[in-house]
Coordinates of C-alpha atoms and ligand atoms in Angstrom, one line a residue:
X1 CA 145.7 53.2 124.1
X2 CA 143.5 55.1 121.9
X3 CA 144.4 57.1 118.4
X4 CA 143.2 59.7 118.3
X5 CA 141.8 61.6 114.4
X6 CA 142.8 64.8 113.4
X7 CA 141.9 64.7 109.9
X8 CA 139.9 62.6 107.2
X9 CA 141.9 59.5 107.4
X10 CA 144.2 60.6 109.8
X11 CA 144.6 59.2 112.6
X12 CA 147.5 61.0 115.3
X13 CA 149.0 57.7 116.9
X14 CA 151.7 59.1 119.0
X15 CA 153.4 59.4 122.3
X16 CA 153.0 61.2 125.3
X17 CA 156.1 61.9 127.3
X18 CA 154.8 63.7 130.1
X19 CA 158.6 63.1 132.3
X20 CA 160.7 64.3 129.6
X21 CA 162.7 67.7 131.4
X22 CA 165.4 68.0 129.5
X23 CA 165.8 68.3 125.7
X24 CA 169.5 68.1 124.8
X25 CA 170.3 71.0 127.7
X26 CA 166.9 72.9 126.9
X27 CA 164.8 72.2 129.9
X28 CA 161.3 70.7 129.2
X29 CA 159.0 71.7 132.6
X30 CA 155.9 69.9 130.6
X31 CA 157.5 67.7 128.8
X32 CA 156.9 66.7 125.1
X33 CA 155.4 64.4 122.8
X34 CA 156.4 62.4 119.1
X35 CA 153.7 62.8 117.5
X36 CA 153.1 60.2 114.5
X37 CA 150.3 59.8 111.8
X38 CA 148.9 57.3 110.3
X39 CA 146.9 57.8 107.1
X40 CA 144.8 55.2 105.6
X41 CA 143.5 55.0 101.9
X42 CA 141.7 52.7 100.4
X43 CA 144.6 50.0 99.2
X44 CA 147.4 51.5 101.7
X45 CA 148.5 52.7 105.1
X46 CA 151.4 55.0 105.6
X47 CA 152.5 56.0 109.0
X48 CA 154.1 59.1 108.8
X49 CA 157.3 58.9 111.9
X50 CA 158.2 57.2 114.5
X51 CA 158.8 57.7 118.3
X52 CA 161.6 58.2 120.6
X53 CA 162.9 54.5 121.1
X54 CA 161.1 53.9 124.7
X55 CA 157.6 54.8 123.0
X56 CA 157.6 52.2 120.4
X57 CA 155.4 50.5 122.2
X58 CA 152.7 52.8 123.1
X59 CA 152.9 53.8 119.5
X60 CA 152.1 50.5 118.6
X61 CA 149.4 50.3 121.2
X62 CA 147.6 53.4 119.5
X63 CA 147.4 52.1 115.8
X64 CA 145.9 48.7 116.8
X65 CA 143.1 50.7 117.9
X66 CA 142.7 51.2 114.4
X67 CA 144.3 48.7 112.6
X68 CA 147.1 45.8 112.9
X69 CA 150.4 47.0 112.5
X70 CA 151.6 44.5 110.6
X71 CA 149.8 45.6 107.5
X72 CA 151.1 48.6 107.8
X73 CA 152.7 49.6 104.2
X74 CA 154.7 52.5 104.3
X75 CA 156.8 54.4 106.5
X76 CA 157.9 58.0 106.1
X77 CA 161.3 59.3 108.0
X78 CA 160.5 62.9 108.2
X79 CA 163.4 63.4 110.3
X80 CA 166.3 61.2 111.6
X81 CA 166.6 63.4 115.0
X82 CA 166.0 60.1 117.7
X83 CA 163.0 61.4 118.9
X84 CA 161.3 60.2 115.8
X85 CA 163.7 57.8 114.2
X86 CA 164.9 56.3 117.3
X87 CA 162.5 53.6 117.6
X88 CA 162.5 53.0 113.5
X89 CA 164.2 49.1 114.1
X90 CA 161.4 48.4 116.5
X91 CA 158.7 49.7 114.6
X92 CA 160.0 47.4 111.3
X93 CA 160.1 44.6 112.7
X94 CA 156.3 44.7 113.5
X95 CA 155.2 46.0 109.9
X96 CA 157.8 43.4 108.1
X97 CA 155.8 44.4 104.9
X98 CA 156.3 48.2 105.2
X99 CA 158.5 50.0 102.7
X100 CA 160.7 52.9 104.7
X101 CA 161.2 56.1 102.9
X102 CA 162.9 59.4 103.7
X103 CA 164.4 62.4 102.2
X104 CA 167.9 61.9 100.2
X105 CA 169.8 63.1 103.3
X106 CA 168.0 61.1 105.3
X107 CA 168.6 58.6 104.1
X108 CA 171.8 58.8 104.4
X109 CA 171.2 60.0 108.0
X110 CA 169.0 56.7 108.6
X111 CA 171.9 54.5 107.4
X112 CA 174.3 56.5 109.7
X113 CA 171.9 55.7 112.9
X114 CA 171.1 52.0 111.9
X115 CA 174.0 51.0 111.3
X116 CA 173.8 50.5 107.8
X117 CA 169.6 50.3 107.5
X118 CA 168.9 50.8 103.7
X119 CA 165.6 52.8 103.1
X120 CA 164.4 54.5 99.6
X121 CA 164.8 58.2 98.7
X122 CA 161.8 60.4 98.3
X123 CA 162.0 64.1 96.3
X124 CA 159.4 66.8 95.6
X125 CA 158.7 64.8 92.8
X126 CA 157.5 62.1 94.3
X127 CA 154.1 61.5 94.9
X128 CA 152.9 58.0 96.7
X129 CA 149.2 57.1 95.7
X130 CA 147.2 55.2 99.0
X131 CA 144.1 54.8 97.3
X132 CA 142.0 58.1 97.6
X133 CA 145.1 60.0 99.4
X134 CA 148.4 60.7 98.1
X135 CA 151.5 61.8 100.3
X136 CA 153.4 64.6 98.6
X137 CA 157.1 65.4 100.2
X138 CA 159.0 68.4 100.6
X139 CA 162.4 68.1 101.8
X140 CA 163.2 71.0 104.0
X141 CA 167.0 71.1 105.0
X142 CA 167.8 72.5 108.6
X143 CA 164.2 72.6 109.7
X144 CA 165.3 71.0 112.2
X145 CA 168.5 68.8 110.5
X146 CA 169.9 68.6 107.0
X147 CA 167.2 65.4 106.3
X148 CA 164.3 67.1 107.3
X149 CA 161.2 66.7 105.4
X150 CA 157.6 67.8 105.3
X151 CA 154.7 65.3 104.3
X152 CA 151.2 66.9 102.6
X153 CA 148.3 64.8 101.7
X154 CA 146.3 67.0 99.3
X155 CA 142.7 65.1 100.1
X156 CA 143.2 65.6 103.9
X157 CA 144.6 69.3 103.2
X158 CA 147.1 68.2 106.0
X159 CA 150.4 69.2 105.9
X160 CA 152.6 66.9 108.8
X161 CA 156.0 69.1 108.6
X162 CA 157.7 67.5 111.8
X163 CA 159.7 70.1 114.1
X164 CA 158.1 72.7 112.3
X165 CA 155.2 74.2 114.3
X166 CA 155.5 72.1 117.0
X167 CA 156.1 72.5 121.1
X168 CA 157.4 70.5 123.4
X169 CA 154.2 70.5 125.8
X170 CA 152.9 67.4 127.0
X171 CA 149.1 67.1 127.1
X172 CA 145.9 64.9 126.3
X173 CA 144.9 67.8 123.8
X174 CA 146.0 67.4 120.4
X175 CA 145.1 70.5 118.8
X176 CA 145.6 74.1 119.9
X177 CA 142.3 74.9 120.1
X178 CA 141.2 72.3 122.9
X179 CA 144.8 73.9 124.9
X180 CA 144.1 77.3 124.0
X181 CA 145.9 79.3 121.8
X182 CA 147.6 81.7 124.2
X183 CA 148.9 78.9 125.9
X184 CA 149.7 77.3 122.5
X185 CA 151.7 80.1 120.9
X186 CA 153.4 80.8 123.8
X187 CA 155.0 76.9 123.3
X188 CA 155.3 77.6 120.3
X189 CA 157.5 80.7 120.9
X190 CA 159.5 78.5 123.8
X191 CA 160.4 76.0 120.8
X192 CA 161.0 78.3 118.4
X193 CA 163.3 80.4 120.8
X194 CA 165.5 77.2 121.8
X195 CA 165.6 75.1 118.9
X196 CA 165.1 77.2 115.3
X197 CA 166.5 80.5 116.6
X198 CA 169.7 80.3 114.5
X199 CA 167.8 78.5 111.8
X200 CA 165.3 81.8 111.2
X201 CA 166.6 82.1 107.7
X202 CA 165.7 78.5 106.9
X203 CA 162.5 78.4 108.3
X204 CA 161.6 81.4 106.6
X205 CA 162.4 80.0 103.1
X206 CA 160.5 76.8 104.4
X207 CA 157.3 78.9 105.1
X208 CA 157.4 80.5 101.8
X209 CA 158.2 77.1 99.8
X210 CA 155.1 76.0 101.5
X211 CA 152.9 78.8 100.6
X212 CA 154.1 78.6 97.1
X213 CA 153.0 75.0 96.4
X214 CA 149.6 76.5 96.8
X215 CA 148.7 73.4 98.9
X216 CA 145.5 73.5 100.3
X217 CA 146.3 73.6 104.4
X218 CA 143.1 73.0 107.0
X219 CA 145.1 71.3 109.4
X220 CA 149.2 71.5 110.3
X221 CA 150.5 68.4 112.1
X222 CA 153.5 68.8 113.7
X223 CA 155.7 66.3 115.6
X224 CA 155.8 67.8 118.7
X225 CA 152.7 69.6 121.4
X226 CA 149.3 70.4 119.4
X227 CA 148.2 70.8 116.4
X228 CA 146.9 73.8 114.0
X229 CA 143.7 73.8 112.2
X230 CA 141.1 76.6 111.1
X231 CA 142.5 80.3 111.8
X232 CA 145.0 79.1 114.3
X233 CA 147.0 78.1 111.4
X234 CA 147.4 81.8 110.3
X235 CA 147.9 83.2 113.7
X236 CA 150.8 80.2 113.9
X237 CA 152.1 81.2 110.3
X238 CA 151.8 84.7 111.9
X239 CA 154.2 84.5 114.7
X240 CA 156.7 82.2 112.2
X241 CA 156.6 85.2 110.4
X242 CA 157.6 87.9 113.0
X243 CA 160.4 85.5 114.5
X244 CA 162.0 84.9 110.9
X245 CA 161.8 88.6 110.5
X246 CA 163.7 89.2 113.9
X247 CA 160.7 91.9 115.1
X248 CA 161.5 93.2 118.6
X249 CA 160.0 94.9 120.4
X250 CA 161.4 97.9 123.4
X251 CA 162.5 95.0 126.1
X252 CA 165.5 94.3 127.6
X253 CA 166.4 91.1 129.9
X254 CA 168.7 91.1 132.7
X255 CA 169.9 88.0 133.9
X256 CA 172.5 87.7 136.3
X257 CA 174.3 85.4 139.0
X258 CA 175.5 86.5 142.6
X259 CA 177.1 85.1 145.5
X260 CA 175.9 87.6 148.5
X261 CA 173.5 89.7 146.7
X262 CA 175.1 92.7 145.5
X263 CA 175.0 91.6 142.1
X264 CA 171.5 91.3 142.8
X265 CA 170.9 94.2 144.4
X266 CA 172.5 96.4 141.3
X267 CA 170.6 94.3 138.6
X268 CA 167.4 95.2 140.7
X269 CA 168.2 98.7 140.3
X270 CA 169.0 98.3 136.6
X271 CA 165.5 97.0 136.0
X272 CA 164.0 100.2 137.6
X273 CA 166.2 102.2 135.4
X274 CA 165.2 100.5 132.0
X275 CA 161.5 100.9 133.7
X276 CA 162.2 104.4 133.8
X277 CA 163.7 104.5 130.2
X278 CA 160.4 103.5 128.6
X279 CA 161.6 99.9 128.6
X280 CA 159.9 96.5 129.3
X281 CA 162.1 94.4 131.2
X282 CA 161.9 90.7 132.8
X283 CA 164.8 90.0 135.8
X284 CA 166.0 86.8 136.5
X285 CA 168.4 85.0 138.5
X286 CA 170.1 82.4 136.4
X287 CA 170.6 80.3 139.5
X288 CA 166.7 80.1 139.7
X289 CA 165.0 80.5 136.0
X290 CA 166.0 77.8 133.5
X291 CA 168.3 78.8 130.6
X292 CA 165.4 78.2 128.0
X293 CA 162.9 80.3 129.5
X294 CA 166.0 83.2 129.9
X295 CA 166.2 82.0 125.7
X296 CA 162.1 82.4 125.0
X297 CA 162.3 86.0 127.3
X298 CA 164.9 86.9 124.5
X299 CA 163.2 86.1 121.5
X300 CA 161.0 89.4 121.5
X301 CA 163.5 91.3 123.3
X302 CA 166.4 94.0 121.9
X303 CA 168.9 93.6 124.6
X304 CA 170.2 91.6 127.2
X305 CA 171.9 92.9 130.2
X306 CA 174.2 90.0 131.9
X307 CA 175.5 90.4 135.1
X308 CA 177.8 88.3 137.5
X309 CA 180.0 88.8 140.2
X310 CA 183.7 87.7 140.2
X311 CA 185.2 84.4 141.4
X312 CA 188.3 82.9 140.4
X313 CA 189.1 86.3 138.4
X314 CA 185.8 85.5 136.2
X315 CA 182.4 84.6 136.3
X316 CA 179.8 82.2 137.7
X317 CA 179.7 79.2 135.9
X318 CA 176.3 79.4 135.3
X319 CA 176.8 82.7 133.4
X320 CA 179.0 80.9 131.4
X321 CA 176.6 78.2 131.0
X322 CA 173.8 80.8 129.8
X323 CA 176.4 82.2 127.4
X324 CA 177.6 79.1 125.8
X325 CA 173.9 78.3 125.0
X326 CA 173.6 81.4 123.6
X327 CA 176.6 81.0 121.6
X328 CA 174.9 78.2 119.9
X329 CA 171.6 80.1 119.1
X330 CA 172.8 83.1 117.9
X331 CA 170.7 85.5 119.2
X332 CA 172.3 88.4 116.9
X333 CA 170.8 91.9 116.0
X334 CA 170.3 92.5 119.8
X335 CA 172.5 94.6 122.3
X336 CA 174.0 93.3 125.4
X337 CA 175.6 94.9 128.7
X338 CA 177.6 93.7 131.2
X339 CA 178.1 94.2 134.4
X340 CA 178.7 93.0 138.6
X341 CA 180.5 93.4 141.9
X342 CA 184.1 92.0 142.8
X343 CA 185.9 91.8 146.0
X344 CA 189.4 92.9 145.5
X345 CA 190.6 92.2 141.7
X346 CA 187.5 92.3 138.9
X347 CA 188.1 90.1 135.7
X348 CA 183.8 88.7 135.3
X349 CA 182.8 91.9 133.5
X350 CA 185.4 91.4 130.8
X351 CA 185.1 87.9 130.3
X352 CA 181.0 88.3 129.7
X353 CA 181.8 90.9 127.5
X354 CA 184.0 89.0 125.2
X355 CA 181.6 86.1 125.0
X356 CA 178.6 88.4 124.7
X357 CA 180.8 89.6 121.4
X358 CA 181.4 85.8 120.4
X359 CA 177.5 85.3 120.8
X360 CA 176.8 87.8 118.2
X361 CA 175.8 90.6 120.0
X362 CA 176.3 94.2 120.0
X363 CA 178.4 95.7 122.3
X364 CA 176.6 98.6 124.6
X365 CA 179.7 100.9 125.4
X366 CA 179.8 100.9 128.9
X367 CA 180.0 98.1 131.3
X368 CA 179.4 98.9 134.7
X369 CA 181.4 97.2 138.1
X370 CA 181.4 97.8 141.9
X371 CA 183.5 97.1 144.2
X372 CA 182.6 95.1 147.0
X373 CA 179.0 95.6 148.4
X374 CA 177.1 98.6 146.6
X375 CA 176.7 101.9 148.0
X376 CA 173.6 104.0 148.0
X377 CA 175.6 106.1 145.4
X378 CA 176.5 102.8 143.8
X379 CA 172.8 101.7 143.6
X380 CA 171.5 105.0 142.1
X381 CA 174.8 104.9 139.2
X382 CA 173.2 101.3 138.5
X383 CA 169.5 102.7 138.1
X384 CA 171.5 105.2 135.9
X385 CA 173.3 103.0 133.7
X386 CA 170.1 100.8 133.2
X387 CA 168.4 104.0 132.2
X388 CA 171.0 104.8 129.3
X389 CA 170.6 101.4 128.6
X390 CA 167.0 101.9 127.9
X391 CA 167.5 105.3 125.6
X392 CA 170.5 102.6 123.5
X393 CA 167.3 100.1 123.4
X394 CA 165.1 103.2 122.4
X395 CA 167.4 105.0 120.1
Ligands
LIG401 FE1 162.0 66.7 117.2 FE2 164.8 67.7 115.5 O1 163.7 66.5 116.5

């Protein structure tokens, strides 16, 4: 297997994970990849993370192509998440001369996974000289995990900052301009929306600490999907920016479960009502769309409008699933509804509207039920509803 250069002395010698389809409960249609650098000066090799334990050896595969792994002589731990520390053991034990560093916590974190695996502490002030390139660190803490780091090497103007900027998009591209960078922002907005949603704050302070290095960037190498070079970078930076900030714009997503389709047949007519409102909105059956797409539609949007009909006196268990992801990513500053059919006693509208409130959303005032299968009059009081929905989402 091949590396693969994405810099001057930089060589991208990672894996490609094309079966992955589920990321701890965020579902991966196209996969991922662990991407890993190696950069070479003219006295030392560093290689910049690991893979995901199964990988090892194709990672090892793609830097003989360039050089013997054994002589490998330094090993950065950006992160100790397993998808890039997982296979650390593996990968020591064929460069037996390589020094391991990480950041302060992860090093701690590294002990914690390898049972007791001792590795050396890097800090901003650290700078590691290869011989014509130098790695400079920036710990960055909850971008993704308390040990996160960044690596920079100033001669490459290559900045490898792990989660950060990165997708999980399997593919023989390694840069966003060979995918296309539609189809590469809108990975990166998927990523961002399931995985750094409730870290916005720290992300923001890690964009800014980046910018005020004053580091030199031509090329952003993240862990994960493509890479970001030329003005790609900015339109990246861009979007980082306008997540961080929590800019929405007029949408609203309903999402909703149903056992005969009347719950269905009133979110259909809620749509038409946002629609006539003035509001963009996306529909989706929670039964059929995966719970991280239903997370990505969200990340632009200012409401969500849940819906479910009543079993057991409450709702669908995939509601609830949708809602304790939710929980976890923190989707505040938006406004949610609630609303479905019942049979004979209701109990599904009040559940979803206390977990909507644990979730961190605002409360719109009215929820909206019907009994048993919806009326004509029923159907028009839903279109209704989603239409004072829209002028809340408006307002
Ligand atoms: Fe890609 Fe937080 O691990």
């Amino acid at each position: 297997m091949r590396a693969y250069p994405v810099a001057d002395g930089i060589w991208w010698v990672g894996a490609i994970d094309w079966n992955l389809r589920d990321f701890h409960g965020y579902e991966t249609p196209s996969g991922s990849t662990y991407n890993a650098y190696l950069v070479r000066g003219s006295e030392k090799t560093a290689l910049i993370d690991t893979v995901k334990e199964p990988f090892v050896p194709e990672l090892l595969s793609r830097i003989s192509s360039v050089m013997d792994p054994a002589e490998v002589d330094l090993i950065v731990v950006n992160h100790v998440e397993p998808d890039h520390n997982g296979g650390l053991r593996d990968v020591m034990a064929a460069m037996p001369r390589a020094r391991v560093v990480a950041s302060p916590s992860g090093v701690r974190g590294v002990a914690e996974y390898h049972d007791g695996l001792a590795v050396d502490a890097v800090t901003a002030d650290d700078a590691i000289d290869l011989g014509g390139k130098t790695l400079r660190f920036l710990p960055m803490p909850m971008v993704h995990w308390p040990d996160s780091m960044f690596t920079y090497c100033p001669e490459s103007k290559t900045l490898m900052p792990n989660d950060a900027f990165g997708q999980h998009y399997a593919s023989e591209e390694r840069f966003a301009d060979e995918l296309g960078l539609d189809a590469a922002l809108e990975q990166l907005g998927i990523y961002y929306a399931n995985i750094l949603l409730p870290l916005g704050a720290q992300v923001a302070k890690a964009v800014e600490k980046v910018l005020a290095t004053g580091w030199e960037i031509d090329v952003i190498a993240p862990s994960h999907g493509v890479g970001w070079r030329g003005s790609d970078i900015a339109a990246a930076v861009g979007r980082y920016r306008r997540w961080t900030a929590g800019e929405k714009r007029d949408k609203a997503v309903v999402a909703y479960g149903t056992m005969w389709g009347s719950t269905a047949s009133l979110a259909a007519r809620v749509v038409d009502g946002l629609a006539a409102g003035g509001v963009e909105a996306s529909l989706h059956d929670i039964a059929v769309t995966p719970i991280a797409h239903i997370a990505y539609e969200l990340l632009e949007a200012k409401a969500l409008v849940l819906g479910s009909p009543t079993l057991h006196h409450g709702m669908l268990y995939r509601v609830s699933g949708l809602l304790t992801y939710l929980e976890g990513l923190r989707p505040t500053g938006r406004l949610a509804a609630a609303f479905g059919s019942y049979g004979w006693g209701g109990g599904a509208v009040k559940q979803m509207r206390e977990r909507l409130e644990k979730a961190g959303f605002e409360l719109h005032a009215e929820d909206f039920a019907v009994k048993f299968r919806p009326t004509a009059e029923d159907l028009a009081a839903a279109e209704a509803w989603g239409r004072a929905i829209a002028e809340a989402v408006r307002g």
